[in-house]
Every structure is written in C-alpha cells, then in structure tokens.
Amino acid sequence: MRHERRDIDIITHYNKLIDDENDPFRDSQPLKEYMDKWDGPLFIDSMNLTFAKKVLEIGVGTGRIAAKAAPFCLQLTGIDISPNTIRRASENLSCFKNIELICADFSDYIFEETFDVIYSSLTLIHFENKQNFICKVSELLNENGIFCLSIDKSQNDSIDMGNYKLKIYPDKLDDIAEYIHSANMYISKQFDTEFAHIIISTNR
Ligand SMILES: C[S@@+](CC[C@H](N)C(=O)[O-])C[C@H]1O[C@@H](n2cnc3c(N)ncnc32)[C@H](O)[C@@H]1O
C-alpha cells in the first residue's frame, strides 16, 4: 500500500523540530561544522560588524548564527515565525544582553527601527514572494547598510521528513540578483560556500 506524505505548514514544521529536540544551536561540533557549509566564518566576516552597529537576522532559528554575531555588534534583533523556535532561541541566547527576539512573520511585521546590517541564511526558501522580501530588506537598511544573504544551492521544492513534507520555494541565483537590483540595491560581493551562494548587497 502506498502512503502519500501529508503537507505541513512552516510553523508546525519548525515547532515540531524543537519538540523533537532538533536544535542546530545544540548540535555536536561535527554537525555545527556541517551547518557552517551554508554560511560559516566568511559569512560573518562579510557583515563588517562593529560595536556601533544594529543588526537584524531574518529567520533567527534557535540562534546558531546570532550567537556568533551578537558579541561583535551593538544590538541584534532576531525575528522568527515559529513560537517554539523563538522560545528555544531565548534560552540558548540568554547570556547575550544585546539580543531582542521577535516571534512574527517577517513579511507583515512592522519594525519600529532600521538596521546597519541585515542577514539571513537558509530562510529565503520559505518565501514565495522573494521580491517583497528583498524590497522590505532594502526599506529596513540604513544608509551604507549591508545585506548578507545565504541562499541554498539545492533546487528541491520540498523538505521531505519521511512522514510529511514541507513545500519550499528554491532560490535561483540569477533571479535573486535581479530582485536585488529591482529593489534599488547593488551587489558588492558574491561568493560560494559548499552548499550556498552568498550575496552581499547594499542600497544605491
Ligand atoms: C532553516 S531555519 C534557519 C535558521 C537559522 N537562520 C540558521 O541558519 O540556523 C529557517 C527559519 O526561518 C523561519 N521562518 C520561515 N519563514 C519565516 C517568516 N515568514 N518569518 C520569519 N521567520 C520565518 C523558520 O521558523 C526557521 O526557524
């Protein structure tokens, strides 16, 4: 007998990962090094962090990258749509007094401030309307601000969890470059890690 995998939504998927103790922040060292293949030290370096900068992470997850950026900036805001994930991030990051966490959908959350650095890794695949995502980043970026984006090279259109699957929207490098230009930003640097394309851009 053939069993169809049921579709699941983003919030249920990420809430469930936490229920199942799947937390990249608490991974063993070899698994942490594996996750670095989507971003890693070069991605952090590209942010040009200083103790004067206000930073936003879109899709902060459980704080894997935020923990590496927060010690080098003034203030870090992390937004994530999954309540369980944000709860876990607040435990994982409790030693950082300069981190604020927001549980909301980035697409419709109204921010009361702008940022010097905005970064996001492994998250744009969840957004169907990528142009809107990038236009919103452009609006939230201060003059001379930096946007660091990691996009997965994989072109899968779902995350297959065996008994269920989550629909995702694969990122194509050329399309993302086009969206960045349409948002009146320019790409200052682009490089690859093993699993991702990294795009660094800034407002014109
Ligand atoms: C694959 S995880 C990456 C987490 C983190 N960036 C990392 O690399 O460890 C993607 C995260 O994006 C969040 N996310 C997905 N769609 C979102 C949205 N519309 N607004 C805010 N967060 C979202 C998910 O809840 C999840 O925690």
PDB file of C-alpha atoms and ligand atoms in Angstrom:
ATOM      1  CA  MET A   1       0.000   0.000   0.000  1.00  0.00           C
ATOM      2  CA  ARG A   2       1.326   3.456  -0.904  1.00  0.00           C
ATOM      3  CA  HIS A   3       1.138   6.227   1.726  1.00  0.00           C
ATOM      4  CA  GLU A   4       1.016   9.821   0.499  1.00  0.00           C
ATOM      5  CA  ARG A   5       3.110  12.144   2.636  1.00  0.00           C
ATOM      6  CA  ARG A   6       0.901  14.884   4.050  1.00  0.00           C
ATOM      7  CA  ASP A   7       1.822  18.523   3.558  1.00  0.00           C
ATOM      8  CA  ILE A   8       2.557  20.580   6.634  1.00  0.00           C
ATOM      9  CA  ASP A   9       2.931  24.342   7.205  1.00  0.00           C
ATOM     10  CA  ILE A  10       6.119  26.197   8.212  1.00  0.00           C
ATOM     11  CA  ILE A  11       5.131  26.918  11.820  1.00  0.00           C
ATOM     12  CA  THR A  12       4.070  23.318  12.509  1.00  0.00           C
ATOM     13  CA  HIS A  13       7.290  22.014  10.928  1.00  0.00           C
ATOM     14  CA  TYR A  14       9.661  24.219  12.951  1.00  0.00           C
ATOM     15  CA  ASN A  15       7.645  23.833  16.181  1.00  0.00           C
ATOM     16  CA  LYS A  16       7.877  20.081  15.694  1.00  0.00           C
ATOM     17  CA  LEU A  17      11.660  20.178  15.167  1.00  0.00           C
ATOM     18  CA  ILE A  18      12.012  21.734  18.630  1.00  0.00           C
ATOM     19  CA  ASP A  19       9.593  19.192  20.156  1.00  0.00           C
ATOM     20  CA  ASP A  20      11.855  16.511  18.625  1.00  0.00           C
ATOM     21  CA  GLU A  21      14.968  18.170  20.169  1.00  0.00           C
ATOM     22  CA  ASN A  22      16.281  19.095  16.730  1.00  0.00           C
ATOM     23  CA  ASP A  23      18.219  22.271  17.590  1.00  0.00           C
ATOM     24  CA  PRO A  24      21.279  23.265  15.497  1.00  0.00           C
ATOM     25  CA  PHE A  25      22.488  25.524  18.350  1.00  0.00           C
ATOM     26  CA  ARG A  26      22.963  22.401  20.494  1.00  0.00           C
ATOM     27  CA  ASP A  27      24.469  20.241  17.736  1.00  0.00           C
ATOM     28  CA  SER A  28      27.729  18.337  18.251  1.00  0.00           C
ATOM     29  CA  GLN A  29      30.871  20.032  16.842  1.00  0.00           C
ATOM     30  CA  PRO A  30      30.908  17.914  13.614  1.00  0.00           C
ATOM     31  CA  LEU A  31      27.262  18.827  12.920  1.00  0.00           C
ATOM     32  CA  LYS A  32      27.990  22.508  13.631  1.00  0.00           C
ATOM     33  CA  GLU A  33      30.810  22.355  11.085  1.00  0.00           C
ATOM     34  CA  TYR A  34      28.372  20.766   8.609  1.00  0.00           C
ATOM     35  CA  MET A  35      25.868  23.627   9.102  1.00  0.00           C
ATOM     36  CA  ASP A  36      28.711  26.113   8.530  1.00  0.00           C
ATOM     37  CA  LYS A  37      28.773  24.913   4.912  1.00  0.00           C
ATOM     38  CA  TRP A  38      25.772  27.207   4.298  1.00  0.00           C
ATOM     39  CA  ASP A  39      27.405  30.278   5.881  1.00  0.00           C
ATOM     40  CA  GLY A  40      30.331  29.929   8.344  1.00  0.00           C
ATOM     41  CA  PRO A  41      33.098  32.399   9.272  1.00  0.00           C
ATOM     42  CA  LEU A  42      33.274  34.077   5.814  1.00  0.00           C
ATOM     43  CA  PHE A  43      29.561  34.913   6.044  1.00  0.00           C
ATOM     44  CA  ILE A  44      30.056  36.507   9.494  1.00  0.00           C
ATOM     45  CA  ASP A  45      33.143  38.413   8.237  1.00  0.00           C
ATOM     46  CA  SER A  46      31.090  39.839   5.352  1.00  0.00           C
ATOM     47  CA  MET A  47      28.828  41.633   7.835  1.00  0.00           C
ATOM     48  CA  ASN A  48      31.673  44.043   8.784  1.00  0.00           C
ATOM     49  CA  LEU A  49      30.331  44.142  12.336  1.00  0.00           C
ATOM     50  CA  THR A  50      31.351  46.887  14.756  1.00  0.00           C
ATOM     51  CA  PHE A  51      30.186  47.693  18.287  1.00  0.00           C
ATOM     52  CA  ALA A  52      28.169  50.603  16.882  1.00  0.00           C
ATOM     53  CA  LYS A  53      26.006  48.539  14.508  1.00  0.00           C
ATOM     54  CA  LYS A  54      22.389  47.456  14.852  1.00  0.00           C
ATOM     55  CA  VAL A  55      21.783  44.071  13.246  1.00  0.00           C
ATOM     56  CA  LEU A  56      18.700  42.115  12.128  1.00  0.00           C
ATOM     57  CA  GLU A  57      18.589  38.363  11.452  1.00  0.00           C
ATOM     58  CA  ILE A  58      15.588  37.193   9.419  1.00  0.00           C
ATOM     59  CA  GLY A  59      14.711  33.613  10.410  1.00  0.00           C
ATOM     60  CA  VAL A  60      16.899  33.561  13.514  1.00  0.00           C
ATOM     61  CA  GLY A  61      16.076  29.929  14.266  1.00  0.00           C
ATOM     62  CA  THR A  62      17.452  28.753  17.606  1.00  0.00           C
ATOM     63  CA  GLY A  63      20.331  31.238  17.458  1.00  0.00           C
ATOM     64  CA  ARG A  64      23.091  29.312  15.662  1.00  0.00           C
ATOM     65  CA  ILE A  65      24.390  32.389  13.789  1.00  0.00           C
ATOM     66  CA  ALA A  66      23.124  35.078  16.196  1.00  0.00           C
ATOM     67  CA  ALA A  67      25.441  33.715  18.915  1.00  0.00           C
ATOM     68  CA  LYS A  68      28.414  34.377  16.609  1.00  0.00           C
ATOM     69  CA  ALA A  69      27.311  37.881  15.557  1.00  0.00           C
ATOM     70  CA  ALA A  70      25.989  39.298  18.858  1.00  0.00           C
ATOM     71  CA  PRO A  71      29.411  39.581  20.589  1.00  0.00           C
ATOM     72  CA  PHE A  72      30.590  41.955  17.836  1.00  0.00           C
ATOM     73  CA  CYS A  73      27.664  44.385  17.441  1.00  0.00           C
ATOM     74  CA  LEU A  74      25.678  46.926  19.454  1.00  0.00           C
ATOM     75  CA  GLN A  75      22.327  45.212  19.221  1.00  0.00           C
ATOM     76  CA  LEU A  76      20.944  42.176  17.408  1.00  0.00           C
ATOM     77  CA  THR A  77      17.259  41.647  16.643  1.00  0.00           C
ATOM     78  CA  GLY A  78      16.155  38.185  15.556  1.00  0.00           C
ATOM     79  CA  ILE A  79      12.768  37.506  14.021  1.00  0.00           C
ATOM     80  CA  ASP A  80      11.255  34.066  13.534  1.00  0.00           C
ATOM     81  CA  ILE A  81       7.757  32.826  12.740  1.00  0.00           C
ATOM     82  CA  SER A  82       7.872  29.690  14.941  1.00  0.00           C
ATOM     83  CA  PRO A  83       6.931  30.213  18.626  1.00  0.00           C
ATOM     84  CA  ASN A  84       8.770  27.074  19.826  1.00  0.00           C
ATOM     85  CA  THR A  85      11.880  28.141  17.935  1.00  0.00           C
ATOM     86  CA  ILE A  86      11.841  31.640  19.446  1.00  0.00           C
ATOM     87  CA  ARG A  87      11.313  30.165  22.914  1.00  0.00           C
ATOM     88  CA  ARG A  88      14.345  27.918  22.386  1.00  0.00           C
ATOM     89  CA  ALA A  89      16.392  30.824  20.968  1.00  0.00           C
ATOM     90  CA  SER A  90      15.660  32.899  24.073  1.00  0.00           C
ATOM     91  CA  GLU A  91      17.024  30.052  26.239  1.00  0.00           C
ATOM     92  CA  ASN A  92      20.066  29.492  24.029  1.00  0.00           C
ATOM     93  CA  LEU A  93      20.908  33.200  23.798  1.00  0.00           C
ATOM     94  CA  SER A  94      20.030  34.227  27.367  1.00  0.00           C
ATOM     95  CA  CYS A  95      23.647  35.183  28.130  1.00  0.00           C
ATOM     96  CA  PHE A  96      23.554  37.960  25.489  1.00  0.00           C
ATOM     97  CA  LYS A  97      22.059  41.173  26.850  1.00  0.00           C
ATOM     98  CA  ASN A  98      22.079  42.865  23.426  1.00  0.00           C
ATOM     99  CA  ILE A  99      19.681  40.436  21.684  1.00  0.00           C
ATOM    100  CA  GLU A 100      15.971  41.081  21.151  1.00  0.00           C
ATOM    101  CA  LEU A 101      13.785  38.283  19.762  1.00  0.00           C
ATOM    102  CA  ILE A 102      10.507  38.764  17.916  1.00  0.00           C
ATOM    103  CA  CYS A 103       8.054  35.985  17.093  1.00  0.00           C
ATOM    104  CA  ALA A 104       6.347  37.134  13.891  1.00  0.00           C
ATOM    105  CA  ASP A 105       6.140  36.684  10.132  1.00  0.00           C
ATOM    106  CA  PHE A 106       8.851  38.890   8.602  1.00  0.00           C
ATOM    107  CA  SER A 107       6.532  39.619   5.638  1.00  0.00           C
ATOM    108  CA  ASP A 108       3.999  41.586   7.650  1.00  0.00           C
ATOM    109  CA  TYR A 109       5.795  42.611  10.840  1.00  0.00           C
ATOM    110  CA  ILE A 110       6.088  46.390  11.213  1.00  0.00           C
ATOM    111  CA  PHE A 111       9.543  47.277  12.541  1.00  0.00           C
ATOM    112  CA  GLU A 112       9.965  50.484  14.539  1.00  0.00           C
ATOM    113  CA  GLU A 113      13.637  50.850  13.659  1.00  0.00           C
ATOM    114  CA  THR A 114      16.101  50.362  10.819  1.00  0.00           C
ATOM    115  CA  PHE A 115      19.378  48.417  10.771  1.00  0.00           C
ATOM    116  CA  ASP A 116      23.038  48.728   9.727  1.00  0.00           C
ATOM    117  CA  VAL A 117      23.337  45.022   8.914  1.00  0.00           C
ATOM    118  CA  ILE A 118      20.613  42.606   7.870  1.00  0.00           C
ATOM    119  CA  TYR A 119      21.428  38.958   7.306  1.00  0.00           C
ATOM    120  CA  SER A 120      19.586  35.753   6.586  1.00  0.00           C
ATOM    121  CA  SER A 121      20.646  32.161   5.995  1.00  0.00           C
ATOM    122  CA  LEU A 122      18.609  29.131   4.978  1.00  0.00           C
ATOM    123  CA  THR A 123      15.367  31.126   5.255  1.00  0.00           C
ATOM    124  CA  LEU A 124      14.513  32.713   1.866  1.00  0.00           C
ATOM    125  CA  ILE A 125      13.438  29.253   0.592  1.00  0.00           C
ATOM    126  CA  HIS A 126      10.327  29.688   2.749  1.00  0.00           C
ATOM    127  CA  PHE A 127       9.228  32.855   0.969  1.00  0.00           C
ATOM    128  CA  GLU A 128       7.192  32.552  -2.223  1.00  0.00           C
ATOM    129  CA  ASN A 129       7.356  36.272  -2.930  1.00  0.00           C
ATOM    130  CA  LYS A 130      11.110  36.887  -2.866  1.00  0.00           C
ATOM    131  CA  GLN A 131      10.871  40.345  -4.429  1.00  0.00           C
ATOM    132  CA  ASN A 132       8.733  41.549  -1.490  1.00  0.00           C
ATOM    133  CA  PHE A 133      11.250  40.058   0.971  1.00  0.00           C
ATOM    134  CA  ILE A 134      14.156  41.918  -0.657  1.00  0.00           C
ATOM    135  CA  CYS A 135      12.224  45.209  -1.026  1.00  0.00           C
ATOM    136  CA  LYS A 136      11.403  45.050   2.686  1.00  0.00           C
ATOM    137  CA  VAL A 137      15.087  44.454   3.487  1.00  0.00           C
ATOM    138  CA  SER A 138      16.007  47.490   1.387  1.00  0.00           C
ATOM    139  CA  GLU A 139      13.495  49.659   3.306  1.00  0.00           C
ATOM    140  CA  LEU A 140      14.853  48.456   6.660  1.00  0.00           C
ATOM    141  CA  LEU A 141      18.503  49.053   5.774  1.00  0.00           C
ATOM    142  CA  ASN A 142      20.258  52.253   6.943  1.00  0.00           C
ATOM    143  CA  GLU A 143      22.379  54.295   4.545  1.00  0.00           C
ATOM    144  CA  ASN A 144      25.553  52.319   3.739  1.00  0.00           C
ATOM    145  CA  GLY A 145      23.976  49.317   5.434  1.00  0.00           C
ATOM    146  CA  ILE A 146      24.903  45.776   4.403  1.00  0.00           C
ATOM    147  CA  PHE A 147      22.588  42.910   3.482  1.00  0.00           C
ATOM    148  CA  CYS A 148      24.213  39.437   3.713  1.00  0.00           C
ATOM    149  CA  LEU A 149      22.158  36.669   2.215  1.00  0.00           C
ATOM    150  CA  SER A 150      22.902  32.957   2.035  1.00  0.00           C
ATOM    151  CA  ILE A 151      20.792  31.010  -0.440  1.00  0.00           C
ATOM    152  CA  ASP A 152      20.788  27.245  -0.631  1.00  0.00           C
ATOM    153  CA  LYS A 153      22.180  25.797  -3.874  1.00  0.00           C
ATOM    154  CA  SER A 154      19.680  22.934  -3.641  1.00  0.00           C
ATOM    155  CA  GLN A 155      16.741  23.290  -6.004  1.00  0.00           C
ATOM    156  CA  ASN A 156      14.414  20.884  -4.146  1.00  0.00           C
ATOM    157  CA  ASP A 157      10.867  22.171  -3.887  1.00  0.00           C
ATOM    158  CA  SER A 158      10.079  20.421  -0.604  1.00  0.00           C
ATOM    159  CA  ILE A 159      11.682  19.333   2.643  1.00  0.00           C
ATOM    160  CA  ASP A 160      10.897  15.645   2.931  1.00  0.00           C
ATOM    161  CA  MET A 161      10.592  14.495   6.537  1.00  0.00           C
ATOM    162  CA  GLY A 162       9.531  10.946   5.693  1.00  0.00           C
ATOM    163  CA  ASN A 163       6.017  11.042   7.109  1.00  0.00           C
ATOM    164  CA  TYR A 164       5.312  14.588   5.949  1.00  0.00           C
ATOM    165  CA  LYS A 165       6.725  17.232   3.645  1.00  0.00           C
ATOM    166  CA  LEU A 166       7.007  20.988   3.699  1.00  0.00           C
ATOM    167  CA  LYS A 167       6.713  22.985   0.487  1.00  0.00           C
ATOM    168  CA  ILE A 168       9.612  25.369  -0.146  1.00  0.00           C
ATOM    169  CA  TYR A 169      10.489  27.821  -2.931  1.00  0.00           C
ATOM    170  CA  PRO A 170      14.053  27.191  -4.202  1.00  0.00           C
ATOM    171  CA  ASP A 171      16.234  30.250  -4.774  1.00  0.00           C
ATOM    172  CA  LYS A 172      17.851  30.820  -8.154  1.00  0.00           C
ATOM    173  CA  LEU A 173      20.963  32.990  -8.044  1.00  0.00           C
ATOM    174  CA  ASP A 174      20.119  34.972 -11.213  1.00  0.00           C
ATOM    175  CA  ASP A 175      16.566  35.673 -10.058  1.00  0.00           C
ATOM    176  CA  ILE A 176      17.733  36.834  -6.635  1.00  0.00           C
ATOM    177  CA  ALA A 177      20.317  39.145  -8.256  1.00  0.00           C
ATOM    178  CA  GLU A 178      17.515  40.604 -10.385  1.00  0.00           C
ATOM    179  CA  TYR A 179      15.275  41.164  -7.329  1.00  0.00           C
ATOM    180  CA  ILE A 180      18.160  42.913  -5.557  1.00  0.00           C
ATOM    181  CA  HIS A 181      18.667  45.283  -8.495  1.00  0.00           C
ATOM    182  CA  SER A 182      14.918  45.923  -8.761  1.00  0.00           C
ATOM    183  CA  ALA A 183      14.919  46.911  -5.084  1.00  0.00           C
ATOM    184  CA  ASN A 184      17.482  49.606  -5.986  1.00  0.00           C
ATOM    185  CA  MET A 185      20.350  47.792  -4.310  1.00  0.00           C
ATOM    186  CA  TYR A 186      23.635  46.650  -5.798  1.00  0.00           C
ATOM    187  CA  ILE A 187      25.691  43.538  -5.214  1.00  0.00           C
ATOM    188  CA  SER A 188      29.102  44.422  -3.775  1.00  0.00           C
ATOM    189  CA  LYS A 189      30.380  40.867  -3.351  1.00  0.00           C
ATOM    190  CA  GLN A 190      29.344  37.348  -4.193  1.00  0.00           C
ATOM    191  CA  PHE A 191      30.972  34.029  -3.340  1.00  0.00           C
ATOM    192  CA  ASP A 192      30.072  30.409  -2.809  1.00  0.00           C
ATOM    193  CA  THR A 193      30.330  28.115   0.169  1.00  0.00           C
ATOM    194  CA  GLU A 194      29.979  24.369  -0.340  1.00  0.00           C
ATOM    195  CA  PHE A 195      26.156  24.398  -0.104  1.00  0.00           C
ATOM    196  CA  ALA A 196      25.200  28.023  -0.674  1.00  0.00           C
ATOM    197  CA  HIS A 197      25.603  31.180  -2.722  1.00  0.00           C
ATOM    198  CA  ILE A 198      26.435  34.196  -0.553  1.00  0.00           C
ATOM    199  CA  ILE A 199      25.331  37.599  -1.835  1.00  0.00           C
ATOM    200  CA  ILE A 200      26.416  40.832  -0.147  1.00  0.00           C
ATOM    201  CA  SER A 201      24.483  43.921  -1.215  1.00  0.00           C
ATOM    202  CA  THR A 202      23.838  47.483  -0.220  1.00  0.00           C
ATOM    203  CA  ASN A 203      21.389  50.273  -1.090  1.00  0.00           C
ATOM    204  CA  ARG A 204      22.306  52.553  -4.032  1.00  0.00           C
TER     205      ARG A 204
HETATM  206  C1  LIG B   1      16.237  26.503   8.188  1.00  0.00           C
HETATM  207  S1  LIG B   1      15.830  27.563   9.519  1.00  0.00           S
HETATM  208  C2  LIG B   1      17.296  28.576   9.599  1.00  0.00           C
HETATM  209  C3  LIG B   1      17.507  29.157  10.945  1.00  0.00           C
HETATM  210  C4  LIG B   1      18.821  29.958  11.085  1.00  0.00           C
HETATM  211  N1  LIG B   1      18.894  31.026  10.113  1.00  0.00           N
HETATM  212  C5  LIG B   1      20.010  29.047  10.916  1.00  0.00           C
HETATM  213  O1  LIG B   1      20.572  29.023   9.810  1.00  0.00           O
HETATM  214  O2  LIG B   1      20.352  28.334  11.864  1.00  0.00           O
HETATM  215  C6  LIG B   1      14.643  28.715   8.794  1.00  0.00           C
HETATM  216  C7  LIG B   1      13.980  29.591   9.858  1.00  0.00           C
HETATM  217  O3  LIG B   1      13.191  30.574   9.191  1.00  0.00           O
HETATM  218  C8  LIG B   1      11.999  30.762   9.937  1.00  0.00           C
HETATM  219  N2  LIG B   1      10.990  31.367   9.047  1.00  0.00           N
HETATM  220  C9  LIG B   1      10.394  30.795   7.973  1.00  0.00           C
HETATM  221  N3  LIG B   1       9.511  31.639   7.419  1.00  0.00           N
HETATM  222  C10 LIG B   1       9.539  32.785   8.163  1.00  0.00           C
HETATM  223  C11 LIG B   1       8.843  34.029   8.103  1.00  0.00           C
HETATM  224  N4  LIG B   1       7.899  34.258   7.159  1.00  0.00           N
HETATM  225  N5  LIG B   1       9.134  34.986   9.002  1.00  0.00           N
HETATM  226  C12 LIG B   1      10.060  34.762   9.979  1.00  0.00           C
HETATM  227  N6  LIG B   1      10.745  33.590  10.106  1.00  0.00           N
HETATM  228  C13 LIG B   1      10.497  32.620   9.206  1.00  0.00           C
HETATM  229  C14 LIG B   1      11.659  29.364  10.427  1.00  0.00           C
HETATM  230  O4  LIG B   1      10.765  29.345  11.508  1.00  0.00           O
HETATM  231  C15 LIG B   1      13.035  28.801  10.762  1.00  0.00           C
HETATM  232  O5  LIG B   1      13.379  28.988  12.118  1.00  0.00           O
END
